[in-house]
PDB file of C-alpha atoms in Angstrom:
ATOM      1  CA  ASP A  19     -11.662  38.161 -27.378  1.00  0.00           C
ATOM      2  CA  ILE A  20      -8.564  40.306 -27.112  1.00  0.00           C
ATOM      3  CA  CYS A  21      -6.229  37.368 -27.836  1.00  0.00           C
ATOM      4  CA  LEU A  22      -8.220  36.316 -30.896  1.00  0.00           C
ATOM      5  CA  MET A  23      -8.399  39.922 -32.318  1.00  0.00           C
ATOM      6  CA  GLU A  24      -4.703  40.569 -31.729  1.00  0.00           C
ATOM      7  CA  LYS A  25      -3.617  36.939 -32.566  1.00  0.00           C
ATOM      8  CA  ILE A  26      -2.033  36.459 -29.168  1.00  0.00           C
ATOM      9  CA  THR A  27      -1.272  32.958 -27.990  1.00  0.00           C
ATOM     10  CA  SER A  28       0.711  33.469 -24.701  1.00  0.00           C
ATOM     11  CA  PHE A  29       0.395  35.197 -21.419  1.00  0.00           C
ATOM     12  CA  ARG A  30       3.676  37.150 -22.059  1.00  0.00           C
ATOM     13  CA  GLU A  31       2.321  38.669 -25.373  1.00  0.00           C
ATOM     14  CA  LEU A  32      -0.912  39.583 -23.626  1.00  0.00           C
ATOM     15  CA  MET A  33       0.780  41.435 -20.808  1.00  0.00           C
ATOM     16  CA  GLU A  34       3.056  43.299 -23.086  1.00  0.00           C
ATOM     17  CA  LEU A  35       0.030  44.420 -24.997  1.00  0.00           C
ATOM     18  CA  LEU A  36      -1.888  45.453 -21.845  1.00  0.00           C
ATOM     19  CA  CYS A  37       0.799  47.464 -19.989  1.00  0.00           C
ATOM     20  CA  GLY A  38       4.179  47.299 -21.691  1.00  0.00           C
ATOM     21  CA  GLU A  39       7.239  45.213 -21.222  1.00  0.00           C
ATOM     22  CA  LYS A  40       8.339  46.189 -17.729  1.00  0.00           C
ATOM     23  CA  MET A  41       5.028  46.472 -15.983  1.00  0.00           C
ATOM     24  CA  GLY A  42       3.871  43.341 -17.902  1.00  0.00           C
ATOM     25  CA  LEU A  43       6.871  41.404 -16.575  1.00  0.00           C
ATOM     26  CA  ALA A  44       6.018  42.455 -13.002  1.00  0.00           C
ATOM     27  CA  ILE A  45       2.414  41.358 -13.303  1.00  0.00           C
ATOM     28  CA  GLU A  46       3.575  38.120 -15.052  1.00  0.00           C
ATOM     29  CA  ILE A  47       5.813  37.355 -12.115  1.00  0.00           C
ATOM     30  CA  ALA A  48       3.028  38.075  -9.619  1.00  0.00           C
ATOM     31  CA  SER A  49       0.621  35.889 -11.551  1.00  0.00           C
ATOM     32  CA  ALA A  50       3.175  33.082 -11.813  1.00  0.00           C
ATOM     33  CA  PHE A  51       3.771  33.178  -8.078  1.00  0.00           C
ATOM     34  CA  PHE A  52      -0.036  33.164  -7.417  1.00  0.00           C
ATOM     35  CA  MET A  53      -0.422  30.166  -9.837  1.00  0.00           C
ATOM     36  CA  TYR A  54       2.134  28.308  -7.632  1.00  0.00           C
ATOM     37  CA  VAL A  55       0.311  29.402  -4.484  1.00  0.00           C
ATOM     38  CA  LEU A  56      -2.955  28.088  -5.924  1.00  0.00           C
ATOM     39  CA  PHE A  57      -1.342  24.894  -7.049  1.00  0.00           C
ATOM     40  CA  SER A  58      -0.077  24.314  -3.519  1.00  0.00           C
ATOM     41  CA  THR A  59      -3.381  25.244  -2.174  1.00  0.00           C
ATOM     42  CA  MET A  60      -5.000  22.449  -4.219  1.00  0.00           C
ATOM     43  CA  MET A  61      -2.587  20.002  -2.874  1.00  0.00           C
ATOM     44  CA  ALA A  62      -3.370  21.130   0.633  1.00  0.00           C
ATOM     45  CA  GLY A  63      -7.071  20.870  -0.254  1.00  0.00           C
ATOM     46  CA  VAL A  64      -6.645  17.172  -1.006  1.00  0.00           C
ATOM     47  CA  GLY A  65      -4.868  16.640   2.260  1.00  0.00           C
ATOM     48  CA  ALA A  66      -7.575  18.484   4.258  1.00  0.00           C
ATOM     49  CA  THR A  67     -10.387  16.603   2.429  1.00  0.00           C
ATOM     50  CA  PHE A  68      -9.005  13.155   3.106  1.00  0.00           C
ATOM     51  CA  ARG A  69      -8.215  14.029   6.733  1.00  0.00           C
ATOM     52  CA  GLN A  70     -11.754  15.413   7.242  1.00  0.00           C
ATOM     53  CA  VAL A  71     -13.470  12.426   5.688  1.00  0.00           C
ATOM     54  CA  PHE A  72     -11.243   9.390   6.337  1.00  0.00           C
ATOM     55  CA  ASN A  73      -8.767  10.643   8.871  1.00  0.00           C
ATOM     56  CA  ILE A  74      -5.978   9.777   6.505  1.00  0.00           C
ATOM     57  CA  PRO A  75      -2.577  11.450   7.100  1.00  0.00           C
ATOM     58  CA  PHE A  76      -2.374  14.871   5.323  1.00  0.00           C
ATOM     59  CA  THR A  77       1.032  14.181   3.910  1.00  0.00           C
ATOM     60  CA  ALA A  78       0.134  10.888   2.242  1.00  0.00           C
ATOM     61  CA  ALA A  79      -2.860  12.389   0.491  1.00  0.00           C
ATOM     62  CA  VAL A  80      -0.732  15.346  -0.712  1.00  0.00           C
ATOM     63  CA  VAL A  81       1.918  13.115  -2.169  1.00  0.00           C
ATOM     64  CA  ILE A  82      -0.733  11.072  -4.073  1.00  0.00           C
ATOM     65  CA  ALA A  83      -2.302  14.288  -5.413  1.00  0.00           C
ATOM     66  CA  SER A  84       1.081  15.630  -6.580  1.00  0.00           C
ATOM     67  CA  VAL A  85       1.857  12.372  -8.337  1.00  0.00           C
ATOM     68  CA  LEU A  86      -1.481  12.292 -10.217  1.00  0.00           C
ATOM     69  CA  THR A  87      -1.209  15.977 -11.176  1.00  0.00           C
ATOM     70  CA  PHE A  88       2.346  15.330 -12.512  1.00  0.00           C
ATOM     71  CA  ILE A  89       0.974  12.458 -14.596  1.00  0.00           C
ATOM     72  CA  ALA A  90      -1.673  14.773 -16.079  1.00  0.00           C
ATOM     73  CA  LEU A  91       0.849  17.443 -16.795  1.00  0.00           C
ATOM     74  CA  LEU A  92       2.968  15.005 -18.858  1.00  0.00           C
ATOM     75  CA  PHE A  93       0.295  15.191 -21.481  1.00  0.00           C
ATOM     76  CA  ASP A  94       0.549  18.952 -21.824  1.00  0.00           C
ATOM     77  CA  MET A  95      -2.409  20.648 -23.503  1.00  0.00           C
ATOM     78  CA  GLU A  96      -4.120  17.370 -24.309  1.00  0.00           C
ATOM     79  CA  GLY A  97      -4.062  16.409 -20.589  1.00  0.00           C
ATOM     80  CA  LEU A  98      -5.537  19.783 -19.575  1.00  0.00           C
ATOM     81  CA  LEU A  99      -8.330  19.623 -22.046  1.00  0.00           C
ATOM     82  CA  ALA A 100      -9.097  15.941 -21.270  1.00  0.00           C
ATOM     83  CA  VAL A 101      -9.225  16.500 -17.477  1.00  0.00           C
ATOM     84  CA  ASN A 102     -11.449  19.633 -17.662  1.00  0.00           C
ATOM     85  CA  GLY A 103     -13.658  18.284 -20.547  1.00  0.00           C
ATOM     86  CA  ARG A 104     -14.485  15.025 -18.646  1.00  0.00           C
ATOM     87  CA  LEU A 105     -14.913  16.399 -15.156  1.00  0.00           C
ATOM     88  CA  ALA A 106     -16.465  19.890 -15.610  1.00  0.00           C
ATOM     89  CA  PRO A 107     -20.036  18.601 -16.161  1.00  0.00           C
ATOM     90  CA  PHE A 108     -19.924  16.511 -12.937  1.00  0.00           C
ATOM     91  CA  LEU A 109     -18.575  19.471 -10.980  1.00  0.00           C
ATOM     92  CA  VAL A 110     -21.408  21.679 -12.157  1.00  0.00           C
ATOM     93  CA  ALA A 111     -24.017  18.940 -11.473  1.00  0.00           C
ATOM     94  CA  GLY A 112     -22.702  18.432  -7.902  1.00  0.00           C
ATOM     95  CA  GLY A 113     -22.806  22.176  -7.119  1.00  0.00           C
ATOM     96  CA  LEU A 114     -26.454  22.409  -8.393  1.00  0.00           C
ATOM     97  CA  LEU A 115     -27.355  19.360  -6.336  1.00  0.00           C
ATOM     98  CA  ILE A 116     -26.044  20.617  -3.092  1.00  0.00           C
ATOM     99  CA  GLY A 117     -27.871  23.925  -3.668  1.00  0.00           C
ATOM    100  CA  PHE A 118     -31.047  22.221  -4.559  1.00  0.00           C
ATOM    101  CA  PHE A 119     -31.069  19.955  -1.457  1.00  0.00           C
ATOM    102  CA  SER A 120     -30.220  22.993   0.704  1.00  0.00           C
ATOM    103  CA  LEU A 121     -33.185  24.844  -0.807  1.00  0.00           C
ATOM    104  CA  THR A 122     -35.704  22.062  -0.369  1.00  0.00           C
ATOM    105  CA  ARG A 123     -34.624  20.703   3.076  1.00  0.00           C
ATOM    106  CA  HIS A 124     -34.092  23.935   5.082  1.00  0.00           C
ATOM    107  CA  ALA A 125     -36.514  26.639   6.050  1.00  0.00           C
ATOM    108  CA  GLU A 126     -34.376  29.165   7.736  1.00  0.00           C
ATOM    109  CA  PRO A 127     -33.710  32.708   6.187  1.00  0.00           C
ATOM    110  CA  VAL A 128     -30.572  32.132   4.088  1.00  0.00           C
ATOM    111  CA  PHE A 129     -29.135  35.653   4.338  1.00  0.00           C
ATOM    112  CA  ALA A 130     -29.276  35.821   8.185  1.00  0.00           C
ATOM    113  CA  ALA A 131     -25.551  34.718   8.545  1.00  0.00           C
ATOM    114  CA  ALA A 132     -24.539  37.203   5.868  1.00  0.00           C
ATOM    115  CA  SER A 133     -26.197  40.311   7.289  1.00  0.00           C
ATOM    116  CA  ARG A 134     -22.998  41.713   8.624  1.00  0.00           C
ATOM    117  CA  ALA A 135     -20.702  40.657   5.738  1.00  0.00           C
ATOM    118  CA  ASN A 136     -19.350  43.117   3.266  1.00  0.00           C
ATOM    119  CA  TRP A 137     -20.468  41.105   0.264  1.00  0.00           C
ATOM    120  CA  PHE A 138     -19.478  43.694  -2.375  1.00  0.00           C
ATOM    121  CA  THR A 139     -15.768  43.747  -1.228  1.00  0.00           C
ATOM    122  CA  ALA A 140     -15.665  40.010  -1.005  1.00  0.00           C
ATOM    123  CA  ALA A 141     -17.025  39.678  -4.481  1.00  0.00           C
ATOM    124  CA  VAL A 142     -14.416  42.049  -5.926  1.00  0.00           C
ATOM    125  CA  VAL A 143     -11.677  40.316  -4.030  1.00  0.00           C
ATOM    126  CA  TYR A 144     -12.842  36.892  -5.258  1.00  0.00           C
ATOM    127  CA  ALA A 145     -13.078  37.933  -8.924  1.00  0.00           C
ATOM    128  CA  SER A 146      -9.751  39.790  -8.744  1.00  0.00           C
ATOM    129  CA  TYR A 147      -7.587  36.989  -7.571  1.00  0.00           C
ATOM    130  CA  ASN A 148      -9.329  34.522  -9.743  1.00  0.00           C
ATOM    131  CA  ILE A 149      -8.550  36.572 -12.838  1.00  0.00           C
ATOM    132  CA  LEU A 150      -4.756  36.164 -12.132  1.00  0.00           C
ATOM    133  CA  THR A 151      -5.006  32.453 -12.866  1.00  0.00           C
ATOM    134  CA  ALA A 152      -7.777  32.460 -15.485  1.00  0.00           C
ATOM    135  CA  VAL A 153      -5.990  34.892 -17.825  1.00  0.00           C
ATOM    136  CA  PRO A 154      -2.792  32.873 -18.348  1.00  0.00           C
ATOM    137  CA  VAL A 155      -4.808  29.695 -19.037  1.00  0.00           C
ATOM    138  CA  LEU A 156      -7.186  31.359 -21.419  1.00  0.00           C
ATOM    139  CA  ALA A 157      -4.338  33.241 -23.222  1.00  0.00           C
ATOM    140  CA  ALA A 158      -2.522  29.824 -23.767  1.00  0.00           C
ATOM    141  CA  LEU A 159      -5.782  28.230 -25.088  1.00  0.00           C
ATOM    142  CA  SER A 160      -6.647  31.034 -27.367  1.00  0.00           C
ATOM    143  CA  GLY A 161      -4.645  29.330 -30.234  1.00  0.00           C
ATOM    144  CA  LEU A 162      -7.172  26.513 -30.078  1.00  0.00           C
ATOM    145  CA  THR A 163     -10.243  28.660 -30.651  1.00  0.00           C
ATOM    146  CA  PRO A 164     -11.213  28.717 -34.272  1.00  0.00           C
ATOM    147  CA  ASN A 165     -12.888  32.150 -34.319  1.00  0.00           C
ATOM    148  CA  ARG A 166     -14.293  34.946 -32.247  1.00  0.00           C
ATOM    149  CA  ARG A 167     -17.873  33.653 -32.277  1.00  0.00           C
ATOM    150  CA  THR A 168     -16.899  30.381 -30.899  1.00  0.00           C
ATOM    151  CA  GLY A 169     -14.765  32.158 -28.197  1.00  0.00           C
ATOM    152  CA  MET A 170     -17.707  34.409 -27.223  1.00  0.00           C
ATOM    153  CA  VAL A 171     -20.263  31.682 -27.145  1.00  0.00           C
ATOM    154  CA  SER A 172     -18.011  29.459 -25.047  1.00  0.00           C
ATOM    155  CA  GLY A 173     -17.381  32.439 -22.672  1.00  0.00           C
ATOM    156  CA  LEU A 174     -21.022  33.115 -22.262  1.00  0.00           C
ATOM    157  CA  ILE A 175     -21.860  29.453 -21.642  1.00  0.00           C
ATOM    158  CA  GLY A 176     -18.939  29.037 -19.177  1.00  0.00           C
ATOM    159  CA  GLY A 177     -19.751  32.263 -17.360  1.00  0.00           C
ATOM    160  CA  GLY A 178     -23.434  31.424 -17.103  1.00  0.00           C
ATOM    161  CA  ALA A 179     -22.651  27.994 -15.722  1.00  0.00           C
ATOM    162  CA  MET A 180     -20.171  29.562 -13.275  1.00  0.00           C
ATOM    163  CA  THR A 181     -22.703  32.070 -12.077  1.00  0.00           C
ATOM    164  CA  VAL A 182     -25.397  29.454 -11.435  1.00  0.00           C
ATOM    165  CA  LEU A 183     -22.806  27.177  -9.694  1.00  0.00           C
ATOM    166  CA  GLY A 184     -21.614  30.084  -7.606  1.00  0.00           C
ATOM    167  CA  LEU A 185     -25.167  30.868  -6.418  1.00  0.00           C
ATOM    168  CA  SER A 186     -25.946  27.188  -5.690  1.00  0.00           C
ATOM    169  CA  THR A 187     -22.827  26.878  -3.527  1.00  0.00           C
ATOM    170  CA  ALA A 188     -23.181  30.231  -1.818  1.00  0.00           C
ATOM    171  CA  TYR A 189     -26.714  29.425  -0.636  1.00  0.00           C
ATOM    172  CA  PRO A 190     -25.759  26.457   1.552  1.00  0.00           C
ATOM    173  CA  LEU A 191     -22.637  28.221   2.742  1.00  0.00           C
ATOM    174  CA  LEU A 192     -24.741  31.055   4.164  1.00  0.00           C
ATOM    175  CA  LEU A 193     -27.463  28.732   5.352  1.00  0.00           C
ATOM    176  CA  TYR A 194     -25.164  26.526   7.375  1.00  0.00           C
ATOM    177  CA  TYR A 195     -22.543  29.184   8.325  1.00  0.00           C
ATOM    178  CA  ALA A 196     -22.642  28.536  12.131  1.00  0.00           C
ATOM    179  CA  GLN A 197     -22.137  24.792  11.541  1.00  0.00           C
ATOM    180  CA  ILE A 198     -19.340  24.954   9.059  1.00  0.00           C
ATOM    181  CA  ARG A 199     -17.219  27.984   9.865  1.00  0.00           C
ATOM    182  CA  GLN A 200     -14.576  25.998  11.752  1.00  0.00           C
ATOM    183  CA  THR A 201     -14.189  23.312   9.007  1.00  0.00           C
ATOM    184  CA  GLU A 202     -11.482  23.418   6.244  1.00  0.00           C
ATOM    185  CA  ILE A 203     -13.840  22.016   3.542  1.00  0.00           C
ATOM    186  CA  PRO A 204     -17.269  23.606   4.318  1.00  0.00           C
ATOM    187  CA  LEU A 205     -19.231  22.092   1.366  1.00  0.00           C
ATOM    188  CA  LEU A 206     -18.148  18.656   2.391  1.00  0.00           C
ATOM    189  CA  ALA A 207     -19.387  19.202   5.957  1.00  0.00           C
ATOM    190  CA  ILE A 208     -22.699  20.447   4.519  1.00  0.00           C
ATOM    191  CA  ALA A 209     -22.986  17.426   2.255  1.00  0.00           C
ATOM    192  CA  ARG A 210     -22.921  15.215   5.426  1.00  0.00           C
ATOM    193  CA  ASN A 211     -26.368  16.541   6.226  1.00  0.00           C
ATOM    194  CA  PHE A 212     -27.968  14.800   3.273  1.00  0.00           C
ATOM    195  CA  GLY A 213     -26.646  11.224   4.019  1.00  0.00           C
ATOM    196  CA  ASN A 214     -23.506   9.217   3.619  1.00  0.00           C
ATOM    197  CA  VAL A 215     -24.015   8.424  -0.059  1.00  0.00           C
ATOM    198  CA  PHE A 216     -24.293  12.089  -1.034  1.00  0.00           C
ATOM    199  CA  GLU A 217     -21.326  12.920   1.193  1.00  0.00           C
ATOM    200  CA  MET A 218     -19.177  10.312  -0.575  1.00  0.00           C
ATOM    201  CA  LEU A 219     -20.534  11.637  -3.978  1.00  0.00           C
ATOM    202  CA  TYR A 220     -19.640  15.167  -3.138  1.00  0.00           C
ATOM    203  CA  PHE A 221     -16.312  14.004  -1.830  1.00  0.00           C
ATOM    204  CA  VAL A 222     -15.316  12.662  -5.166  1.00  0.00           C
ATOM    205  CA  LEU A 223     -16.612  15.791  -6.900  1.00  0.00           C
ATOM    206  CA  ILE A 224     -14.557  17.999  -4.605  1.00  0.00           C
ATOM    207  CA  LEU A 225     -11.472  15.986  -5.451  1.00  0.00           C
ATOM    208  CA  CYS A 226     -12.271  16.403  -9.091  1.00  0.00           C
ATOM    209  CA  ALA A 227     -12.617  20.093  -8.625  1.00  0.00           C
ATOM    210  CA  ILE A 228      -9.240  20.328  -6.836  1.00  0.00           C
ATOM    211  CA  PHE A 229      -7.615  18.182  -9.481  1.00  0.00           C
ATOM    212  CA  THR A 230      -8.838  20.236 -12.432  1.00  0.00           C
ATOM    213  CA  THR A 231      -7.798  23.465 -10.742  1.00  0.00           C
ATOM    214  CA  ALA A 232      -4.395  22.046  -9.974  1.00  0.00           C
ATOM    215  CA  VAL A 233      -3.792  20.760 -13.460  1.00  0.00           C
ATOM    216  CA  SER A 234      -4.962  24.095 -15.102  1.00  0.00           C
ATOM    217  CA  ASN A 235      -2.734  26.168 -12.955  1.00  0.00           C
ATOM    218  CA  GLY A 236       0.131  23.736 -13.181  1.00  0.00           C
ATOM    219  CA  PHE A 237      -0.128  23.772 -16.999  1.00  0.00           C
ATOM    220  CA  ALA A 238      -0.192  27.511 -17.188  1.00  0.00           C
ATOM    221  CA  LEU A 239       2.690  27.918 -14.753  1.00  0.00           C
ATOM    222  CA  ILE A 240       4.830  25.281 -16.683  1.00  0.00           C
ATOM    223  CA  ARG A 241       4.011  27.071 -20.012  1.00  0.00           C
ATOM    224  CA  TRP A 242       5.242  30.461 -18.444  1.00  0.00           C
ATOM    225  CA  MET A 243       8.348  28.922 -16.985  1.00  0.00           C
ATOM    226  CA  THR A 244       9.348  27.383 -20.382  1.00  0.00           C
ATOM    227  CA  ASP A 245       8.457  30.420 -22.414  1.00  0.00           C
ATOM    228  CA  ARG A 246       9.864  33.123 -20.224  1.00  0.00           C
ATOM    229  CA  LEU A 247      12.690  31.417 -18.163  1.00  0.00           C
ATOM    230  CA  GLY A 248      13.609  28.784 -20.778  1.00  0.00           C
ATOM    231  CA  ALA A 249      13.142  26.028 -18.143  1.00  0.00           C
ATOM    232  CA  PRO A 250      13.343  22.442 -19.395  1.00  0.00           C
ATOM    233  CA  LEU A 251       9.919  20.992 -19.621  1.00  0.00           C
ATOM    234  CA  LEU A 252      10.222  17.673 -17.723  1.00  0.00           C
ATOM    235  CA  PRO A 253      12.395  19.052 -14.822  1.00  0.00           C
ATOM    236  CA  ALA A 254       9.997  21.975 -14.472  1.00  0.00           C
ATOM    237  CA  LYS A 255       7.122  19.574 -13.992  1.00  0.00           C
ATOM    238  CA  ILE A 256       8.996  17.531 -11.444  1.00  0.00           C
ATOM    239  CA  ILE A 257      10.052  20.571  -9.515  1.00  0.00           C
ATOM    240  CA  LEU A 258       6.535  21.962  -9.373  1.00  0.00           C
ATOM    241  CA  ALA A 259       5.045  18.756  -8.159  1.00  0.00           C
ATOM    242  CA  ALA A 260       7.743  18.332  -5.415  1.00  0.00           C
ATOM    243  CA  ALA A 261       7.605  21.935  -4.333  1.00  0.00           C
ATOM    244  CA  GLY A 262       3.811  21.823  -4.200  1.00  0.00           C
ATOM    245  CA  CYS A 263       4.039  18.897  -1.760  1.00  0.00           C
ATOM    246  CA  CYS A 264       6.281  20.979   0.639  1.00  0.00           C
ATOM    247  CA  THR A 265       4.298  24.281   0.673  1.00  0.00           C
ATOM    248  CA  ALA A 266       0.948  22.521   0.869  1.00  0.00           C
ATOM    249  CA  HIS A 267       1.793  22.019   4.574  1.00  0.00           C
ATOM    250  CA  ILE A 268       1.069  25.668   5.148  1.00  0.00           C
ATOM    251  CA  GLY A 269      -2.577  24.656   5.158  1.00  0.00           C
ATOM    252  CA  PHE A 270      -5.622  25.010   2.876  1.00  0.00           C
ATOM    253  CA  SER A 271      -7.595  27.396   5.127  1.00  0.00           C
ATOM    254  CA  LEU A 272      -4.643  29.607   5.801  1.00  0.00           C
ATOM    255  CA  PHE A 273      -3.852  29.902   2.018  1.00  0.00           C
ATOM    256  CA  VAL A 274      -7.508  30.937   1.252  1.00  0.00           C
ATOM    257  CA  ALA A 275      -7.925  33.280   4.200  1.00  0.00           C
ATOM    258  CA  ARG A 276      -4.587  35.004   4.217  1.00  0.00           C
ATOM    259  CA  VAL A 277      -2.665  34.583   0.962  1.00  0.00           C
ATOM    260  CA  TYR A 278      -5.376  34.865  -1.672  1.00  0.00           C
ATOM    261  CA  PRO A 279      -6.562  38.393  -0.772  1.00  0.00           C
ATOM    262  CA  MET A 280      -3.039  39.662  -1.032  1.00  0.00           C
ATOM    263  CA  PHE A 281      -3.118  39.162  -4.759  1.00  0.00           C
ATOM    264  CA  SER A 282      -6.604  40.739  -5.251  1.00  0.00           C
ATOM    265  CA  MET A 283      -5.278  44.263  -5.989  1.00  0.00           C
ATOM    266  CA  ILE A 284      -3.065  42.929  -8.765  1.00  0.00           C
ATOM    267  CA  GLY A 285      -5.946  41.080 -10.120  1.00  0.00           C
ATOM    268  CA  PHE A 286      -8.198  44.076 -10.087  1.00  0.00           C
ATOM    269  CA  LEU A 287      -5.568  46.048 -11.989  1.00  0.00           C
ATOM    270  CA  GLU A 288      -5.506  43.277 -14.537  1.00  0.00           C
ATOM    271  CA  ILE A 289      -9.268  43.450 -14.903  1.00  0.00           C
ATOM    272  CA  VAL A 290      -9.067  47.259 -15.518  1.00  0.00           C
ATOM    273  CA  LEU A 291      -6.219  46.819 -18.085  1.00  0.00           C
ATOM    274  CA  LEU A 292      -8.155  44.032 -19.936  1.00  0.00           C
ATOM    275  CA  PHE A 293     -11.261  46.188 -20.172  1.00  0.00           C
ATOM    276  CA  ILE A 294      -9.178  49.098 -21.573  1.00  0.00           C
ATOM    277  CA  ALA A 295      -7.559  46.754 -24.074  1.00  0.00           C
ATOM    278  CA  TRP A 296     -10.753  45.186 -25.102  1.00  0.00           C
ATOM    279  CA  GLN A 297     -12.262  48.630 -25.870  1.00  0.00           C
ATOM    280  CA  LYS A 298      -9.177  49.610 -27.944  1.00  0.00           C
ATOM    281  CA  SER A 299      -9.227  46.363 -29.834  1.00  0.00           C
ATOM    282  CA  ARG A 300     -12.999  46.774 -30.674  1.00  0.00           C
ATOM    283  CA  LYS A 301     -12.387  50.352 -31.825  1.00  0.00           C
ATOM    284  CA  LYS A 302      -9.435  49.214 -33.891  1.00  0.00           C
ATOM    285  CA  ASN A 303     -11.472  46.342 -35.424  1.00  0.00           C
ATOM    286  CA  ARG A 304     -14.298  48.681 -36.364  1.00  0.00           C
ATOM    287  CA  THR A 305     -11.903  51.097 -37.983  1.00  0.00           C
ATOM    288  CA  GLU A 306     -10.287  48.423 -40.034  1.00  0.00           C
ATOM    289  CA  LYS A 307     -13.803  47.239 -41.193  1.00  0.00           C
ATOM    290  CA  LEU A 308     -14.725  50.793 -42.268  1.00  0.00           C
ATOM    291  CA  ASP A 309     -11.367  51.222 -44.147  1.00  0.00           C
ATOM    292  CA  ASN A 310     -11.931  47.970 -46.019  1.00  0.00           C
ATOM    293  CA  MET A 311     -15.487  48.977 -46.910  1.00  0.00           C
ATOM    294  CA  ASN A 312     -14.318  52.288 -48.229  1.00  0.00           C
ATOM    295  CA  HIS A 313     -11.566  50.769 -50.280  1.00  0.00           C
ATOM    296  CA  SER A 314     -13.916  48.268 -51.770  1.00  0.00           C
TER     297      SER A 314
END
């Protein structure tokens, strides 16, 4: 909404609007670094998934994932939209299915495992570090949104779907906590309880989720590198894919448990700044409408 009202089409312009040039640059750099961390995490996720299901060497799976991601990035915006548009419905359906099967086939109290967890802090941390990667992608895509109404409706539909999907996946995670707490890909371990066919289906869906996340963050990072640093497009894509292969060996679970929370404070600051800017933009928009009415 802010990007549409202010005619912003890049992450750089958005950050300068939110907090000025210097602080905006600092948040840009932090966000770019986190996008790279998330890209590497997705590569590590592919390696961990193949190792957990098929006992395939971690490095081989990571290399394949990097090559496929690089191919998708060659198509720029069209590749991003094609990947997300085709795979997103299947990801939502898979999350709903695993939640449904868990609800109908298990009778234990679902929140027993979460009774000692600080759910509010965890929710804030999760939302905060996710905003770091969501904002650059959405800012870059704002130029393709025809009007505010379309953007708002799309946001409501997407946000609603993500809420339902989050609840559907949180339920089985809490339900089978004791069983899956030592696994790197918990939902895949849960899917095994519902038979080999469902496990393989969910294995494909997890790979799709990882792939869409990697492509989205890779696109946003490449866009930032070319706009802000003037990096040549093709070499930047090659370097990103190769570097992601290397840092993926840090490990999927270590990335999620240790590195992600470090960026949550920056993400929380970004949420606050976005809210303030949104209020200012709405006030400015109302003032302009009143002025136009008075002049007419």
